[in-house]
Structure formats: structure tokens, C-alpha cells
Short mmCIF file of C-alpha atoms in Angstrom, two decimals:
data_model
loop_
_atom_site.label_atom_id
_atom_site.label_comp_id
_atom_site.label_asym_id
_atom_site.label_seq_id
_atom_site.Cartn_x
_atom_site.Cartn_y
_atom_site.Cartn_z
CA MET A 1 51.28 1.98 -34.88
CA ALA A 2 50.69 -1.17 -32.79
CA LEU A 3 51.37 0.71 -29.56
CA SER A 4 48.98 3.45 -30.64
CA ARG A 5 46.22 0.93 -31.35
CA ILE A 6 46.76 -0.76 -27.97
CA PHE A 7 46.54 2.62 -26.23
CA SER A 8 43.31 3.42 -28.10
CA LYS A 9 41.76 0.10 -27.07
CA TRP A 10 42.63 0.66 -23.40
CA THR A 11 41.20 4.16 -23.60
CA LEU A 12 37.94 2.70 -24.93
CA VAL A 13 37.85 0.00 -22.23
CA LEU A 14 38.52 2.50 -19.46
CA GLY A 15 35.82 4.77 -20.85
CA LEU A 16 33.28 1.93 -20.80
CA VAL A 17 34.24 0.96 -17.25
CA GLY A 18 33.87 4.57 -16.16
CA SER A 19 30.42 4.73 -17.71
CA LEU A 20 29.32 1.54 -15.95
CA LEU A 21 30.58 2.84 -12.61
CA ALA A 22 28.70 6.09 -13.14
CA VAL A 23 25.48 4.19 -13.89
CA SER A 24 25.88 1.94 -10.85
CA GLY A 25 26.64 4.99 -8.73
CA CYS A 26 23.27 6.48 -9.67
CA GLY A 27 21.56 3.63 -7.85
CA GLN A 28 23.29 4.43 -4.57
CA ASP A 29 20.69 7.07 -3.78
CA LYS A 30 17.84 4.57 -3.99
CA PRO A 31 15.86 4.63 -0.73
CA ALA A 32 16.49 1.72 1.64
CA PHE A 33 12.86 0.71 2.11
CA ARG A 34 11.83 -2.05 4.51
CA GLY A 35 8.80 -2.87 2.35
CA VAL A 36 8.85 -4.20 -1.22
CA ASP A 37 9.62 -1.34 -3.61
CA ILE A 38 7.03 -1.38 -6.42
CA THR A 39 7.66 2.17 -7.61
CA GLY A 40 6.39 2.56 -11.17
CA ALA A 41 3.95 -0.37 -10.96
CA ASP A 42 1.06 -0.16 -13.43
CA TYR A 43 -1.51 -1.48 -10.93
CA ALA A 44 -2.98 -0.22 -7.63
CA GLN A 45 -3.56 3.22 -9.14
CA GLY A 46 -6.40 4.40 -6.90
CA TRP A 47 -10.14 4.15 -6.30
CA GLU A 48 -13.47 6.00 -6.22
CA LEU A 49 -15.49 4.52 -3.35
CA SER A 50 -17.84 5.62 -0.58
CA ASP A 51 -16.43 5.90 2.93
CA GLN A 52 -18.05 5.00 6.25
CA ASN A 53 -19.87 8.36 6.22
CA GLY A 54 -21.27 7.97 2.70
CA GLN A 55 -18.82 10.40 1.14
CA VAL A 56 -17.19 9.38 -2.16
CA ARG A 57 -13.41 9.38 -1.73
CA THR A 58 -10.51 9.12 -4.17
CA LEU A 59 -6.76 9.01 -3.72
CA LYS A 60 -6.57 12.70 -4.65
CA ASP A 61 -8.43 13.56 -1.43
CA PHE A 62 -5.26 12.69 0.49
CA ALA A 63 -2.71 14.60 -1.59
CA GLY A 64 0.29 15.62 0.50
CA LYS A 65 0.04 12.54 2.72
CA ALA A 66 1.55 9.08 2.61
CA VAL A 67 -1.40 6.70 2.24
CA VAL A 68 -1.45 3.08 3.43
CA VAL A 69 -4.24 0.90 2.00
CA PHE A 70 -5.32 -2.41 3.54
CA PHE A 71 -8.10 -4.77 2.43
CA GLY A 72 -9.98 -6.70 5.11
CA PHE A 73 -13.27 -7.08 7.00
CA THR A 74 -14.48 -6.14 10.46
CA GLN A 75 -15.12 -9.70 11.66
CA CYS A 76 -11.56 -10.75 10.81
CA PRO A 77 -10.20 -12.32 14.02
CA ASP A 78 -6.52 -11.37 13.93
CA VAL A 79 -4.90 -10.34 10.62
CA CYS A 80 -6.98 -7.20 10.09
CA PRO A 81 -6.78 -5.76 13.61
CA THR A 82 -3.05 -6.49 13.69
CA ALA A 83 -2.51 -4.57 10.43
CA LEU A 84 -4.60 -1.61 11.58
CA GLN A 85 -2.90 -1.53 14.98
CA GLU A 86 0.47 -1.38 13.22
CA MET A 87 -0.74 1.59 11.19
CA ALA A 88 -1.87 3.35 14.36
CA ALA A 89 1.44 2.59 16.08
CA ALA A 90 3.42 3.81 13.05
CA LYS A 91 1.50 7.08 13.22
CA GLN A 92 2.58 7.50 16.84
CA LEU A 93 6.21 6.66 16.03
CA LEU A 94 6.25 9.40 13.40
CA GLY A 95 5.52 12.09 15.99
CA SER A 96 4.48 15.35 14.37
CA ASP A 97 4.77 13.71 10.94
CA GLY A 98 2.04 11.28 11.96
CA ALA A 99 -0.55 13.79 10.76
CA ARG A 100 0.74 13.14 7.24
CA LEU A 101 0.04 9.41 7.34
CA GLN A 102 -3.42 8.37 6.16
CA SER A 103 -4.71 4.86 6.80
CA ILE A 104 -7.36 3.44 4.45
CA PHE A 105 -9.32 0.24 5.10
CA ILE A 106 -11.26 -1.26 2.17
CA THR A 107 -13.75 -3.90 3.21
CA VAL A 108 -14.00 -7.12 1.23
CA ASP A 109 -17.26 -7.88 3.07
CA PRO A 110 -19.65 -5.04 2.18
CA GLU A 111 -22.61 -7.33 2.85
CA ARG A 112 -22.03 -7.32 6.62
CA ASP A 113 -19.80 -4.25 6.96
CA THR A 114 -22.45 -1.54 7.10
CA PRO A 115 -21.47 2.12 7.30
CA GLU A 116 -22.43 2.16 11.00
CA LEU A 117 -20.28 -0.89 11.74
CA LEU A 118 -17.34 0.57 9.84
CA GLN A 119 -17.64 3.84 11.76
CA ALA A 120 -17.45 1.99 15.07
CA TYR A 121 -14.63 -0.27 13.89
CA MET A 122 -12.43 2.57 12.62
CA ALA A 123 -12.85 4.44 15.91
CA ASN A 124 -10.85 1.66 17.58
CA PHE A 125 -7.73 2.65 15.67
CA GLY A 126 -7.86 6.39 15.10
CA ALA A 127 -10.23 9.26 14.50
CA ASP A 128 -8.80 9.88 11.03
CA PHE A 129 -8.86 6.26 9.82
CA VAL A 130 -11.00 5.95 6.70
CA ALA A 131 -13.01 2.87 5.73
CA LEU A 132 -14.21 2.39 2.16
CA ARG A 133 -17.26 0.27 1.38
CA PRO A 134 -17.51 -0.76 -2.28
CA THR A 135 -20.54 -2.31 -3.92
CA ASN A 136 -20.03 -5.92 -5.03
CA GLU A 137 -19.28 -4.70 -8.55
CA GLN A 138 -16.83 -2.10 -7.28
CA LEU A 139 -15.21 -4.67 -5.02
CA ALA A 140 -14.51 -6.99 -7.94
CA LYS A 141 -12.89 -4.10 -9.84
CA VAL A 142 -10.81 -2.58 -7.05
CA THR A 143 -9.45 -5.95 -5.89
CA LYS A 144 -8.50 -6.75 -9.48
CA ASP A 145 -6.83 -3.34 -9.80
CA PHE A 146 -4.80 -4.00 -6.63
CA LYS A 147 -4.19 -7.70 -7.40
CA ILE A 148 -5.96 -8.63 -4.15
CA TYR A 149 -7.30 -12.13 -3.53
CA TYR A 150 -10.55 -12.56 -1.60
CA LYS A 151 -13.03 -15.39 -1.27
CA LYS A 152 -16.14 -16.00 0.79
CA VAL A 153 -15.89 -19.15 2.93
CA GLU A 154 -19.30 -20.45 3.93
CA GLY A 155 -20.05 -21.10 7.61
CA LYS A 156 -22.70 -23.12 9.44
CA THR A 157 -25.28 -20.40 8.86
CA SER A 158 -25.83 -17.81 6.14
CA THR A 159 -24.30 -15.07 8.31
CA SER A 160 -21.45 -16.98 9.95
CA TYR A 161 -19.23 -17.08 6.87
CA THR A 162 -15.69 -15.73 6.87
CA MET A 163 -13.50 -14.15 4.20
CA ASP A 164 -10.13 -15.30 2.95
CA HIS A 165 -8.09 -12.40 1.63
CA SER A 166 -4.61 -11.08 0.90
CA ALA A 167 -2.96 -9.76 4.03
CA GLY A 168 -0.46 -7.20 2.75
CA SER A 169 -0.93 -3.45 2.38
CA PHE A 170 0.10 -0.79 -0.12
CA THR A 171 1.77 2.57 0.48
CA PHE A 172 1.41 5.63 -1.76
CA ASP A 173 3.68 8.66 -1.54
CA PRO A 174 2.39 12.23 -1.00
CA GLN A 175 2.17 12.70 -4.79
CA GLY A 176 -0.28 9.78 -5.05
CA ARG A 177 2.17 7.35 -6.65
CA ILE A 178 2.19 3.69 -5.62
CA ARG A 179 5.56 2.96 -4.00
CA LEU A 180 5.49 -0.02 -1.65
CA TYR A 181 3.91 -3.36 -0.93
CA ASN A 182 4.07 -4.10 2.80
CA ARG A 183 4.07 -7.72 3.91
CA HIS A 184 1.76 -8.60 6.77
CA ALA A 185 3.18 -8.21 10.29
CA SER A 186 6.31 -6.38 9.15
CA GLY A 187 5.94 -4.16 12.20
CA ALA A 188 5.09 -0.56 12.98
CA ALA A 189 8.74 0.52 13.08
CA ALA A 190 9.34 -0.68 9.51
CA LEU A 191 6.22 1.08 8.25
CA ALA A 192 7.12 4.31 10.05
CA ALA A 193 10.65 4.23 8.64
CA ASP A 194 9.36 3.81 5.08
CA VAL A 195 6.74 6.53 5.48
CA LYS A 196 9.39 8.91 6.82
CA ILE A 197 11.45 8.32 3.67
CA LEU A 198 8.43 9.01 1.45
CA LEU A 199 7.53 12.16 3.38
CA SER A 200 11.07 13.43 2.81
CA GLY A 201 10.38 13.44 -0.92
CA LYS A 202 12.40 10.38 -1.94
#
């Protein structure tokens, strides 16, 4: 009887160990992203804003593409152009898949970033780059939705102010789901590698 009970206990223990190994094995297929995996996050769900051409755009407009979203302003001296240049370089690194990467720039300075200025600014990075220009009310909402910090810093004159803002970007998969937070200056190669994973359906 004692031997039988001991055997039963070991059977139970081995069964539990096997179950735990099976569960841990399921995680082995998790994509090895370079960016911060925020899959399933309940924020950064999208937008409905006018672009540099006056057309209202939503995330659904870019279905089938990986979408990278960055918040900034055209008079930003270094952070913003660096981020946009990385997006452009990542597109090149992707080769033929580059057509399935959509870059979105949302200005945190709609007062100075007119549609005409945004058109000219986007042209520096790529013909298909899209700039979104929210109203002040929309800006407050979309930055809250994306957990983005921004603040106007007064200058010597009323027009010489600058903008402090969060420097990271967000990547959505082709199904429109938020997947990654990309730290500033992570590099074009890291972004391209992550986008390639998302385009593969993972």
C-alpha cells in the first residue's frame, strides 16, 4: 500500500512538471523583438486626425502595413529628424517589403506646423510619409491616449518657443494592433528587424 501511494505521488509530481514544461515551451515561439513588446496594451489604439493634405486619416487607412507612429514638431533640432531618418533607412533596409512600412508623424506643435510646412517637411524623408495635424483639443486627447508627454517651453519671443516631448515611437502590426514601443535612437536595423517579424504575421 505504501509503495503504491509513493508511486501515485511521483506520478502526480511528474505530471505537474510535464505541464509546466509544456507551458514554458509555448513561450519559445515568442518573437525576439528589439523594441519593447507591448502587445495587448489597452492604450495607443489609433486616431482620427487630418493629414498634411487636409484628409482625415485613421489607422484603418493603413491596413496591411506595419505602421510606426512618432510625435514631434518640425522645428525640433535633432530628436525628430533622427527618428524620421531612421524610419526612412529602415524602409530601405526592408527592400521590397519597405512598401509595407508606413511612417506617421503627429505634430505636437499645430500652432506653427501648418499643412504647407508639414508637406515640405515630410518630403525630406519620403514621398509616402504622412503627417497628422491635430487641433489643440485633439492633441490633448491623442497624446493622452498614447501616454505621450509634451510641453511648450517659452522662448525670448512669442514664436521662438520650443516643445519638450516624449522621444519614442510606436509600431502597429498589419492588423492594426499595437505591438511595440521603440526607444529613441535604437537604430534603423533594429526597427527593420522588428517590422520584418510583424510583416511575417508573428
